[in-house]
Amino acid sequence: MAHKVRASEPKNIFAGGREQLLQYTLALLCVALGLGATLLLKTYLTPTPAALFFAAVMVSAWYGGLGPGLLATVLSTLAINYFFFKPVYSLNIININFLVPLLVFMLTAGLISLLNESRRTAQRKAEINLKSLRESEARFGRLTESNIIGVIVADLNGLIIEANDAFLQMLNYTREDLRSRRIRWGEITPPEYIEVSEQAIKELRITGSCKAFEQEYIRKDGSQVPVLIGFAKQGDRTIIGFVLDLSQRQAALRDRKQAEVSQSILQMLLEHVPEGITIAGGPPDFPIIANSKLAQELLGRPGESLVGMTSGNYVQSIGLFLADGVTRLTLEQLPLYRATRDGETIRDEECIIERPDGTRITAIANVVPIRNSQSQIIGAIDCWRDITNRKQMEETLRQRETELRLITDTLPVLISFVDSEQRYRFNNRAYQEWFGHSTAEVYGKYLWEVLGEPAYQVVRPYVEQVLAGEQVTFESQVPYQDGGTRYINAIYVPQFNQQGTVEGYAALITDISEQHVALHDRNLAQETLRDSEERYRILTEVSPQAIWMGDSHNGITYCNQYWFDYSGLTMEQTAGYGWIDIIHPNDRDRVFKTSMQAVANGTNYEAEIRFRRVSDGSYRWHLVRGLPFRDAGGQIIKWVGIASDIHDRKVAEAALQQLNEMLEQRIQERTAQLEAANKELESFSYSVSHDLRSPLRHIAGFIELLQKRHSSTNILDETSQRYLRIIAETSKQAGILIDELLTFSRMGRTEMRYININMEQLVEEIKRDLQIQTSRRTINWHIESLPEVQADPSMLRLVLRNLIDNAVKYSQTRNPAEITVGSIDNENEVVFFVQDNGVGFNMQYVHKLFGVFQRLHSDPKFEGTGVGLANVQRIIHRHNGRVWAEAIVDNGATFYFSLPKLPKKEGE
């Protein structure tokens, strides 16, 4: 409003200046007109020349006010003096005769101007008042019609004559109720406000108005509405009242009070709550509107106000890191930013806060976005707690728990804590070793679930006793369900809470099964030892061998009865080194030297000695063995030994030696005979081969001649021709069989020559050799990367040729045929294989596969002699390898052979 007034001032000033100029111009014009008229009527106006000038002053003052009137007065005075007082056309102001009339004119004209100025002022005030009244009436009309405030017209008796819609709506009345005069002041005023209303009416009667006051009106439906009322008299009997509905105001006051209380509570919380609280306002910048005292302190900024900062600048001003303390959070990762921008609710998110002084704290943040009724984000509350001490305590507790766990896990006993409900709340690693259950699996389970019902029934009385508050120690045999039956020593110690109630017990259980068994075994061992000593004594006495004991200082200290009977010596004669007297003179030095070496080195003693027999004086061979017997410190305390009569064995060995020499001579003679026989057999093989080949060649030749003759003469019929073909094929097969038999026989005698062989190159050469018989077939070859091996090249070629030829032959019914040659590298050998997708064979007959003349396919289209695989086996066996096969009928076969890995020097 002030801006509008100031903006209009230049226009008003300009308009006023122009009006004043017009007024003064009119004054000049009136004086000029008065002067002109007076000069024209000079003859008639000589006695009173100032008459028309009064009119000029009056007109000027009427129109322009005091200023133009005074101007007209001055100009008129000058004009009268100049034009009408003699001498004319001169200013005679000294002459008293002229001065008095001029002064009277001026005073009279000035009075006229002053009176007109007063009139104009009164007129202007009247116009302003009239305008103000009209504007006030217009405002009152608009106020009444706007229904912003209730307006009523009533008489002093309380009848409401007129009211606007705002008042009627306020009390839920209608225009019909108003016209029917149903609305009365006394009826709409509650009894508790009657006295207040009467005092207001009394004030109204006295002063014509009353101060605004608050009360309540009764609505048509009986409810009450708080109102602010003000009255003024209009005439003697009419009252105009203004009624303002205070419902919203009072609600606003209540809301305001509640807000003030909430603000007070919030301020108290921000001052005293033991958590850092930051509240952000609404978009677009989400400024910080509140920060708790603790938040300031935790951030290391106790004296710095962060209120008013945008949430983006606020979070960026804080050094925030992930829980690892190294990775700085980006703006989009910050909890407050995510809550205000994305509407995300953050729960217990841990982060590291770096303060301005470089110190760090660990905090957990809980951020909740604030939304309005349209679910739009209008702010966020960030509550975060300093958990640095808690983290340190947790770390300390973890370390102590780790140390405790380490200690309990290393102890060779079962340690556990069982609560009052007989559930496991702690157990060490020994439980896992005993029962095979991890710590997590045992935690929370009942005793009987882990121990088993039989074991629980054994320990149940002790458990009940300790849960009654007594410490229990016992030993018992317990049949655990997963730990076997064990003898245990158990200590149960109750743990009490602050109220003195048992909240559980600690159990320390030691497996004494071994000690129990050891005690039992010790008792048994002592008894057994006594029995053993008795049996040993009996055995030594009746033994058919000499048994002796001695030490390195005193020599022999004990001998059994056999020695005395054999040697004829007594114990006194044998003791020490008296036993040497019955040793054969040729053996004494050797025996003495051997025994002294054994004693010096502490090693076992063994020697063959001839002892003289007392019965016939003959010397018999004995095998004497002695073993050192050591104490716990490893020191030899005595020697124990036996002397066994081996004379008969020595005689038998001599006879056997003589027999072996005879057999060796016979073997050499037999070997020479076999070598001669092999040479004769080889000569016979070549002779048989030549003798068998010759008739076969004649048969083949004559058959060929007959076929040529038939082709020119057509003498033979079709049956004869078929016979000739059968004879030709049979003779051909017989030739092949003879060649393979010769090859088979030579494989066992041929000297082997080891060299490095490139297996991939060898396979490619065999493929080229088979091109003629495979040219009309579709075969997919899969040759894998093959390692070099050390073997006889001609023999290994024959092996691969036979296996690949068989793969080609037995896959001729497949289109396309799939043949794979590969290898498997093992630690001590290399395995090669040839695989096809042919007809395969029945694994039931695999044991016949590598025998001579053994064929598993009788189909005439699979030709063969049954010697090829026998050659393969013989060659691989000569290389110290293995050969085998796997197959599925109608699904192909795989033949394997292995060659041992040989050191290079052997190959060379």
XYZ file of N, CA and C in Angstrom, residues 423-643:
663
model
N 18.762 -75.865 28.637
C 19.168 -75.608 27.257
C 20.638 -75.186 27.239
N 21.354 -75.645 26.222
C 22.756 -75.270 26.063
C 22.851 -73.811 25.629
N 23.650 -73.009 26.346
C 23.900 -71.622 25.975
C 25.364 -71.372 25.632
N 26.227 -72.325 25.930
C 27.640 -72.225 25.552
C 28.224 -73.625 25.586
N 29.091 -73.902 24.641
C 29.832 -75.167 24.665
C 31.107 -74.992 23.853
N 32.154 -75.648 24.287
C 33.433 -75.510 23.594
C 33.558 -76.533 22.476
N 34.725 -76.482 21.814
C 34.926 -77.292 20.618
C 34.909 -78.788 20.920
N 35.197 -79.154 22.185
C 35.226 -80.576 22.526
C 33.892 -81.248 22.249
N 32.792 -80.465 22.323
C 31.479 -81.044 22.016
C 31.426 -81.519 20.573
N 32.002 -80.687 19.673
C 32.012 -81.078 18.258
C 32.835 -82.340 18.061
N 33.954 -82.441 18.791
C 34.793 -83.623 18.648
C 34.126 -84.852 19.256
N 33.349 -84.646 20.338
C 32.674 -85.778 20.974
C 31.467 -86.241 20.179
N 30.600 -85.284 19.851
C 29.291 -85.633 19.293
C 29.166 -85.388 17.797
N 30.155 -84.689 17.194
C 30.066 -84.427 15.766
C 29.119 -83.306 15.420
N 28.728 -82.488 16.416
C 27.830 -81.357 16.171
C 28.605 -80.067 16.385
N 28.367 -79.072 15.501
C 29.023 -77.784 15.654
C 28.426 -77.028 16.831
N 29.140 -75.979 17.260
C 28.665 -75.152 18.371
C 27.298 -74.551 18.075
N 27.112 -74.101 16.828
C 25.821 -73.489 16.446
C 24.692 -74.512 16.510
N 24.971 -75.755 16.160
C 23.933 -76.786 16.197
C 23.531 -77.133 17.628
N 24.482 -77.119 18.553
C 24.195 -77.484 19.945
C 23.475 -76.345 20.666
N 23.767 -75.084 20.280
C 23.229 -73.926 21.006
C 21.697 -73.947 20.993
N 21.113 -73.800 22.212
C 19.667 -73.700 22.343
C 18.956 -75.041 22.450
N 19.663 -76.137 22.262
C 19.013 -77.443 22.345
C 18.955 -77.905 23.799
N 17.968 -78.769 24.061
C 17.847 -79.338 25.387
C 18.914 -80.418 25.591
N 19.191 -80.698 26.890
C 20.209 -81.687 27.217
C 19.920 -83.023 26.558
N 18.669 -83.491 26.663
C 18.344 -84.819 26.156
C 18.418 -84.902 24.631
N 18.286 -83.715 23.948
C 18.405 -83.725 22.497
C 19.844 -83.974 22.059
N 20.803 -83.461 22.839
C 22.212 -83.612 22.489
C 22.782 -84.909 23.055
N 22.468 -85.201 24.349
C 23.054 -86.363 24.999
C 22.357 -87.654 24.616
N 21.074 -87.559 24.315
C 20.277 -88.764 24.114
C 19.568 -89.122 25.417
N 18.416 -89.759 25.301
C 17.597 -90.051 26.468
C 18.310 -90.954 27.477
N 19.006 -92.034 27.032
C 19.689 -92.881 28.033
C 20.742 -92.105 28.821
N 21.552 -91.297 28.144
C 22.575 -90.518 28.841
C 21.940 -89.485 29.758
N 20.835 -88.868 29.309
C 20.163 -87.861 30.134
C 19.629 -88.467 31.425
N 19.103 -89.681 31.348
C 18.584 -90.325 32.549
C 19.701 -90.578 33.562
N 20.937 -90.787 33.077
C 22.060 -91.003 33.986
C 22.409 -89.717 34.727
N 22.472 -88.578 33.979
C 22.921 -87.318 34.602
C 21.770 -86.521 35.190
N 20.536 -86.925 34.953
C 19.376 -86.139 35.389
C 19.372 -85.857 36.892
N 19.648 -86.841 37.787
C 19.646 -86.515 39.222
C 20.665 -85.438 39.580
N 21.817 -85.464 38.925
C 22.840 -84.454 39.220
C 22.427 -83.085 38.689
N 21.747 -83.060 37.526
C 21.254 -81.792 36.971
C 20.221 -81.174 37.902
N 19.308 -81.982 38.375
C 18.287 -81.462 39.286
C 18.930 -80.955 40.571
N 19.983 -81.632 41.005
C 20.660 -81.222 42.230
C 21.354 -79.879 42.056
N 22.046 -79.680 40.922
C 22.741 -78.417 40.710
C 21.761 -77.284 40.471
N 20.630 -77.548 39.805
C 19.621 -76.500 39.597
C 18.925 -76.142 40.900
N 19.094 -77.001 41.910
C 18.582 -76.664 43.249
C 19.571 -75.804 44.027
N 20.755 -75.551 43.427
C 21.716 -74.641 44.044
C 22.919 -75.311 44.652
N 23.127 -76.610 44.446
C 24.261 -77.318 45.018
C 25.302 -77.603 43.945
N 26.572 -77.476 44.314
C 27.644 -77.894 43.410
C 27.761 -79.414 43.464
N 27.936 -80.010 42.277
C 27.901 -81.463 42.172
C 29.181 -81.943 41.507
N 29.769 -83.016 42.046
C 30.908 -83.684 41.431
C 30.615 -85.182 41.435
N 30.776 -85.809 40.283
C 30.481 -87.236 40.219
C 31.282 -87.867 39.091
N 31.384 -89.209 39.172
C 31.958 -90.025 38.100
C 30.942 -91.093 37.744
N 30.800 -91.315 36.441
C 29.809 -92.299 36.019
C 30.099 -92.742 34.602
N 29.483 -93.852 34.237
C 29.537 -94.338 32.858
C 28.284 -93.844 32.155
N 28.449 -93.103 31.039
C 27.321 -92.447 30.362
C 27.242 -92.940 28.921
N 26.065 -93.477 28.514
C 25.907 -93.958 27.125
C 25.406 -92.837 26.213
N 26.307 -92.004 25.690
C 25.912 -90.901 24.810
C 25.398 -91.449 23.484
N 24.405 -90.695 22.900
C 23.825 -91.199 21.662
C 24.755 -91.017 20.462
N 25.574 -89.941 20.456
C 26.477 -89.714 19.330
C 27.943 -89.808 19.734
N 28.225 -89.993 21.023
C 29.606 -90.011 21.477
C 30.052 -91.335 22.049
N 29.206 -92.352 21.937
C 29.571 -93.645 22.488
C 29.492 -93.648 24.005
N 29.737 -94.813 24.586
C 29.721 -94.947 26.042
C 31.079 -94.526 26.587
N 31.041 -93.593 27.558
C 32.277 -93.050 28.115
C 32.180 -93.003 29.636
N 33.332 -93.141 30.259
C 33.447 -92.880 31.684
C 33.833 -91.406 31.838
N 33.069 -90.670 32.656
C 33.314 -89.241 32.790
C 33.494 -88.864 34.245
N 34.240 -87.765 34.447
C 34.307 -87.076 35.718
C 33.686 -85.709 35.484
N 32.586 -85.395 36.193
C 31.830 -84.167 35.930
C 31.778 -83.305 37.180
N 31.889 -81.978 36.930
C 31.707 -80.978 37.983
C 30.642 -80.002 37.499
N 29.530 -79.883 38.233
C 28.446 -78.963 37.924
C 28.473 -77.841 38.962
N 28.625 -76.572 38.484
C 28.686 -75.419 39.387
C 27.506 -74.509 39.090
N 26.593 -74.270 40.078
C 25.431 -73.406 39.814
C 25.845 -71.942 39.693
N 25.065 -71.206 38.876
C 25.277 -69.760 38.748
C 23.995 -69.058 39.175
N 24.159 -68.078 40.101
C 23.013 -67.373 40.663
C 22.927 -65.973 40.059
N 21.686 -65.466 39.910
C 21.497 -64.083 39.481
C 21.473 -63.177 40.703
N 21.196 -61.882 40.497
C 21.228 -60.918 41.598
C 20.160 -61.193 42.643
N 19.083 -61.867 42.251
C 18.014 -62.185 43.188
C 18.280 -63.487 43.931
N 19.428 -64.134 43.640
C 19.771 -65.365 44.321
C 19.142 -66.598 43.715
N 18.548 -66.456 42.532
C 17.915 -67.585 41.857
C 18.908 -68.231 40.910
N 18.871 -69.547 40.856
C 19.758 -70.268 39.939
C 19.291 -70.025 38.510
N 20.175 -69.434 37.689
C 19.827 -69.184 36.297
C 20.508 -70.151 35.340
N 21.282 -71.068 35.913
C 21.938 -72.074 35.084
C 23.132 -72.646 35.826
N 23.904 -73.440 35.126
C 25.096 -74.003 35.741
C 26.164 -74.222 34.684
N 27.429 -74.156 35.157
C 28.566 -74.451 34.298
C 28.967 -75.903 34.526
N 29.269 -76.588 33.430
C 29.615 -77.998 33.508
C 31.023 -78.207 32.955
N 31.861 -78.903 33.713
C 33.191 -79.307 33.276
C 33.229 -80.829 33.304
N 33.374 -81.411 32.116
C 33.284 -82.862 31.993
C 34.588 -83.370 31.400
N 35.204 -84.322 32.097
C 36.465 -84.911 31.651
C 36.235 -86.365 31.299
N 36.706 -86.715 30.106
C 36.606 -88.111 29.684
C 37.713 -88.905 30.378
N 37.321 -89.785 31.314
C 38.303 -90.607 32.033
C 38.214 -92.052 31.581
N 37.646 -92.217 30.357
C 37.528 -93.585 29.844
C 38.893 -94.234 29.748
N 39.863 -93.489 29.225
C 41.192 -94.062 29.065
C 41.822 -94.372 30.417
N 41.658 -93.421 31.380
C 42.197 -93.691 32.698
C 41.511 -94.896 33.338
N 40.179 -94.935 33.131
C 39.432 -96.065 33.691
C 39.877 -97.362 33.059
N 39.995 -97.303 31.734
C 40.451 -98.498 31.027
C 41.892 -98.808 31.417
N 42.701 -97.688 31.558
C 44.103 -97.905 31.917
C 44.211 -98.558 33.296
N 43.365 -98.091 34.237
C 43.382 -98.693 35.564
C 42.976 -100.156 35.494
N 41.915 -100.370 34.728
C 41.477 -101.764 34.556
C 42.560 -102.578 33.869
N 43.163 -101.949 32.835
C 44.217 -102.662 32.105
C 45.442 -102.892 32.988
N 45.726 -101.897 33.877
C 46.884 -102.062 34.746
C 46.678 -103.226 35.696
N 45.492 -103.277 36.271
C 45.193 -104.408 37.156
C 45.249 -105.720 36.403
N 44.648 -105.638 35.200
C 44.663 -106.847 34.381
C 46.080 -107.184 33.957
N 46.867 -106.094 33.657
C 48.242 -106.329 33.212
C 49.084 -106.930 34.325
N 48.857 -106.458 35.566
C 49.619 -107.020 36.680
C 49.321 -108.495 36.874
N 48.028 -108.780 36.734
C 47.652 -110.187 36.863
C 48.180 -110.983 35.686
N 48.092 -110.345 34.517
C 48.600 -111.026 33.327
C 50.102 -111.210 33.415
N 50.774 -110.145 33.985
C 52.219 -110.243 34.113
C 52.621 -111.405 35.026
N 51.870 -111.514 36.105
C 52.169 -112.632 36.997
C 51.974 -113.971 36.289
N 50.852 -114.050 35.542
C 50.617 -115.280 34.781
C 51.687 -115.468 33.725
N 52.054 -114.315 33.089
C 53.042 -114.405 32.017
C 54.396 -114.844 32.559
N 54.770 -114.282 33.713
C 56.055 -114.663 34.290
C 56.076 -116.156 34.629
N 54.943 -116.603 35.141
C 54.877 -118.019 35.476
C 54.949 -118.871 34.217
N 54.200 -118.428 33.184
C 54.231 -119.185 31.928
C 55.616 -119.110 31.306
N 56.228 -117.893 31.415
C 57.571 -117.744 30.841
C 58.570 -118.643 31.537
N 58.433 -118.678 32.847
C 59.352 -119.535 33.596
C 59.184 -120.987 33.178
N 57.904 -121.399 33.049
C 57.636 -122.778 32.646
C 58.134 -123.030 31.236
N 57.841 -122.032 30.349
C 58.245 -122.194 28.942
C 59.755 -122.252 28.803
N 60.414 -121.349 29.539
C 61.878 -121.360 29.432
C 62.479 -122.651 29.946
N 61.830 -123.179 30.952
C 62.372 -124.398 31.518
C 62.141 -125.605 30.625
N 61.032 -125.649 29.942
C 60.716 -126.804 29.090
C 61.048 -126.539 27.636
N 61.551 -125.313 27.305
C 61.814 -124.966 25.910
C 62.919 -125.855 25.343
N 62.800 -126.276 24.084
C 63.837 -127.075 23.421
C 64.961 -126.198 22.881
N 65.029 -124.954 23.341
C 66.064 -124.016 22.936
C 66.729 -123.451 24.182
N 67.960 -123.065 24.027
C 68.676 -122.450 25.141
C 68.249 -120.991 25.248
N 67.815 -120.589 26.423
C 67.401 -119.204 26.668
C 68.331 -118.633 27.717
N 68.857 -117.420 27.420
C 69.841 -116.838 28.306
C 69.584 -115.359 28.501
N 70.136 -114.821 29.596
C 70.110 -113.394 29.878
C 71.459 -112.993 30.441
N 71.853 -111.726 30.229
C 73.123 -111.245 30.728
C 73.213 -109.747 30.594
N 74.360 -109.196 31.008
C 74.597 -107.765 30.852
C 76.033 -107.553 30.406
N 76.348 -106.303 30.082
C 77.655 -106.003 29.498
C 78.781 -106.062 30.529
N 78.424 -106.060 31.799
C 79.459 -106.069 32.842
C 79.724 -107.464 33.399
N 78.646 -108.232 33.596
C 78.778 -109.516 34.278
C 78.643 -110.711 33.355
N 78.434 -110.446 32.066
C 78.268 -111.556 31.149
C 76.949 -112.258 31.355
N 76.905 -113.588 31.197
C 75.676 -114.361 31.322
C 75.287 -114.435 32.788
N 73.972 -114.159 33.038
C 73.463 -114.198 34.414
C 72.357 -115.228 34.584
N 71.819 -115.746 33.460
C 70.749 -116.742 33.574
C 70.760 -117.622 32.337
N 70.490 -118.925 32.553
C 70.271 -119.892 31.460
C 69.177 -120.837 31.894
N 68.453 -121.365 30.929
C 67.381 -122.291 31.272
C 67.919 -123.723 31.370
N 67.006 -124.622 31.628
C 67.394 -126.001 31.894
C 67.958 -126.672 30.653
N 67.442 -126.243 29.451
C 67.920 -126.862 28.210
C 69.437 -126.696 28.105
N 69.938 -125.529 28.458
C 71.386 -125.258 28.350
C 72.186 -126.174 29.280
N 71.667 -126.312 30.457
C 72.385 -127.169 31.398
C 72.399 -128.615 30.914
N 71.280 -129.106 30.406
C 71.194 -130.479 29.912
C 72.096 -130.677 28.698
N 72.140 -129.652 27.789
C 72.921 -129.799 26.558
C 74.418 -129.695 26.851
N 74.769 -128.690 27.655
C 76.204 -128.412 27.846
C 76.832 -129.209 28.995
N 76.027 -129.638 29.940
C 76.557 -130.312 31.120
C 77.160 -129.360 32.119
N 77.014 -128.054 31.892
C 77.564 -127.049 32.801
C 76.516 -126.664 33.822
N 77.012 -126.179 34.959
C 76.119 -125.613 35.965
C 76.024 -124.107 35.731
N 75.137 -123.459 36.523
C 74.977 -122.007 36.380
C 76.255 -121.299 36.783
N 76.956 -121.818 37.809
C 78.193 -121.178 38.236
C 79.269 -121.302 37.161
N 79.289 -122.458 36.456
C 80.276 -122.655 35.396
C 79.947 -121.799 34.167
N 78.656 -121.578 33.934
C 78.235 -120.809 32.741
C 78.341 -119.313 32.986
N 78.109 -118.862 34.256
C 78.023 -117.437 34.562
C 79.265 -116.711 34.077
N 79.058 -115.435 33.762
C 80.158 -114.646 33.217
C 80.429 -115.071 31.793
N 81.653 -115.517 31.520
C 82.014 -115.930 30.159
C 82.469 -117.393 30.122
N 81.979 -118.182 31.100
C 82.350 -119.588 31.129
C 81.751 -120.386 29.990
N 80.722 -119.910 29.376
C 80.066 -120.607 28.257
C 80.958 -120.699 27.024
N 82.005 -119.842 26.960
C 82.865 -119.843 25.771
C 83.655 -121.164 25.685
N 83.835 -121.870 26.821
C 84.666 -123.069 26.832
C 84.113 -124.183 25.955
N 82.775 -124.216 25.711
C 82.205 -125.304 24.918
C 81.993 -124.902 23.458
N 82.484 -123.712 23.044
C 82.382 -123.289 21.638
C 83.506 -123.967 20.854
N 83.223 -124.307 19.624
C 84.229 -124.903 18.738
C 85.406 -123.942 18.645
N 86.646 -124.456 18.772
C 87.822 -123.574 18.766
C 87.875 -122.665 17.562
N 87.384 -123.161 16.360
C 87.449 -122.327 15.141
C 86.452 -121.155 15.177
N 85.477 -121.238 16.083
C 84.430 -120.193 16.098
C 84.648 -119.167 17.210
N 85.584 -119.448 18.145
C 85.652 -118.619 19.339
C 86.021 -117.173 19.026
N 87.065 -116.961 18.248
C 87.478 -115.577 17.942
C 86.355 -114.809 17.230
N 85.733 -115.448 16.254
C 84.639 -114.786 15.498
C 83.477 -114.435 16.419
N 83.117 -115.386 17.292
C 81.980 -115.160 18.187
C 82.284 -114.053 19.172
N 83.498 -114.101 19.751
C 83.855 -113.083 20.732
C 83.873 -111.684 20.110
N 84.443 -111.616 18.919
C 84.503 -110.320 18.219
C 83.096 -109.808 17.896
N 82.189 -110.671 17.411
C 80.819 -110.269 17.044
C 80.041 -109.819 18.273
N 80.206 -110.551 19.385
C 79.457 -110.193 20.589
C 79.933 -108.869 21.176
N 81.265 -108.623 21.131
C 81.777 -107.360 21.638
C 81.299 -106.164 20.799
N 81.213 -106.352 19.465
C 80.692 -105.282 18.585
C 79.238 -104.966 18.919
N 78.420 -105.999 19.143
C 77.010 -105.788 19.467
C 76.867 -105.038 20.779
N 77.726 -105.426 21.796
C 77.655 -104.753 23.090
C 78.083 -103.293 22.949
N 79.176 -103.069 22.169
C 79.672 -101.700 22.005
C 78.677 -100.815 21.260
N 78.018 -101.356 20.233
C 77.093 -100.560 19.396
C 75.666 -100.575 19.925
N 75.366 -101.481 20.839
C 74.004 -101.569 21.354
C 73.025 -102.083 20.329
N 73.495 -102.942 19.409
C 72.636 -103.464 18.349
C 72.297 -104.920 18.638
N 71.385 -105.437 17.837
C 71.003 -106.841 17.974
C 72.216 -107.726 17.665
N 72.223 -108.850 18.296
C 73.355 -109.788 18.147
C 72.834 -111.067 17.503
N 73.536 -111.529 16.473
C 73.158 -112.779 15.811
C 74.426 -113.445 15.286
N 74.511 -114.707 15.581
C 75.687 -115.456 15.115
C 75.371 -116.948 15.094
N 76.018 -117.651 14.144
C 75.911 -119.119 14.084
C 77.155 -119.697 14.761
N 76.890 -120.504 15.818
C 77.982 -121.012 16.671
C 77.815 -122.530 16.839
N 79.005 -123.230 16.853
C 78.997 -124.678 17.118
C 79.329 -124.899 18.601
N 78.322 -125.513 19.312
C 78.506 -125.839 20.723
C 78.714 -127.353 20.876
N 79.565 -127.692 21.841
C 79.844 -129.122 22.098
C 78.731 -129.690 22.973
N 78.188 -130.868 22.541
C 77.140 -131.539 23.299
C 77.777 -132.493 24.294
N 77.315 -132.453 25.537
C 77.931 -133.230 26.575
C 77.674 -134.729 26.428
N 76.584 -135.082 25.794
C 76.192 -136.496 25.725
C 77.127 -137.320 24.849
N 77.589 -136.732 23.716
C 78.445 -137.496 22.793
C 79.711 -136.740 22.419
N 79.877 -135.507 22.922
C 81.063 -134.729 22.627
C 81.087 -134.124 21.238
N 79.974 -134.242 20.465
C 79.930 -133.681 19.102
C 79.575 -132.191 19.170
N 79.967 -131.499 18.104
C 79.627 -130.073 17.991
C 78.410 -129.922 17.064
N 77.446 -129.169 17.550
C 76.229 -128.946 16.743
C 76.049 -127.436 16.526
N 75.590 -127.084 15.307
C 75.369 -125.674 14.961
C 74.138 -125.134 15.703
N 74.304 -123.928 16.277
C 73.207 -123.200 16.917
C 73.165 -121.756 16.367
N 71.936 -121.280 16.185
C 71.736 -119.850 15.800
C 71.471 -119.082 17.090
N 72.404 -118.213 17.442
C 72.298 -117.452 18.679
C 71.857 -116.016 18.341
N 70.766 -115.602 18.979
C 70.266 -114.226 18.796
C 70.166 -113.561 20.167
N 70.565 -112.297 20.213
C 70.458 -111.523 21.444
C 69.901 -110.141 21.162
N 68.996 -109.701 22.036
C 68.365 -108.383 21.870
C 68.651 -107.541 23.107
N 69.017 -106.260 22.936
C 69.240 -105.394 24.098
C 67.911 -104.982 24.718
N 67.823 -104.989 26.023
C 66.624 -104.574 26.756
C 66.943 -103.240 27.419
N 66.172 -102.192 27.083
C 66.492 -100.834 27.510
C 65.493 -100.340 28.551
N 65.976 -99.388 29.376
C 65.075 -98.764 30.341
C 64.383 -97.564 29.692
N 63.606 -96.784 30.504
C 62.854 -95.637 29.960
C 63.781 -94.589 29.391
N 65.020 -94.514 29.884
C 65.969 -93.532 29.375
C 66.728 -94.010 28.157
N 66.448 -95.212 27.688
C 67.107 -95.721 26.495
C 68.419 -96.432 26.786
N 68.770 -96.591 28.055
C 70.012 -97.275 28.430
C 69.786 -98.784 28.469
N 70.788 -99.516 27.937
C 70.704 -100.978 27.929
C 70.978 -101.478 29.334
N 70.015 -102.241 29.839
C 70.181 -102.764 31.203
C 70.484 -104.262 31.194
N 70.128 -104.950 30.133
C 70.462 -106.372 30.029
C 70.237 -106.837 28.604
N 70.669 -108.057 28.360
C 70.486 -108.693 27.058
C 69.705 -109.979 27.261
N 68.819 -110.256 26.331
C 68.019 -111.473 26.356
C 68.199 -112.174 25.028
N 68.404 -113.473 25.056
C 68.616 -114.168 23.804
C 68.264 -115.640 23.883
N 68.324 -116.283 22.714
C 68.078 -117.722 22.610
C 69.161 -118.318 21.722
N 69.332 -119.602 21.891
C 70.254 -120.361 21.033
C 69.476 -121.550 20.489
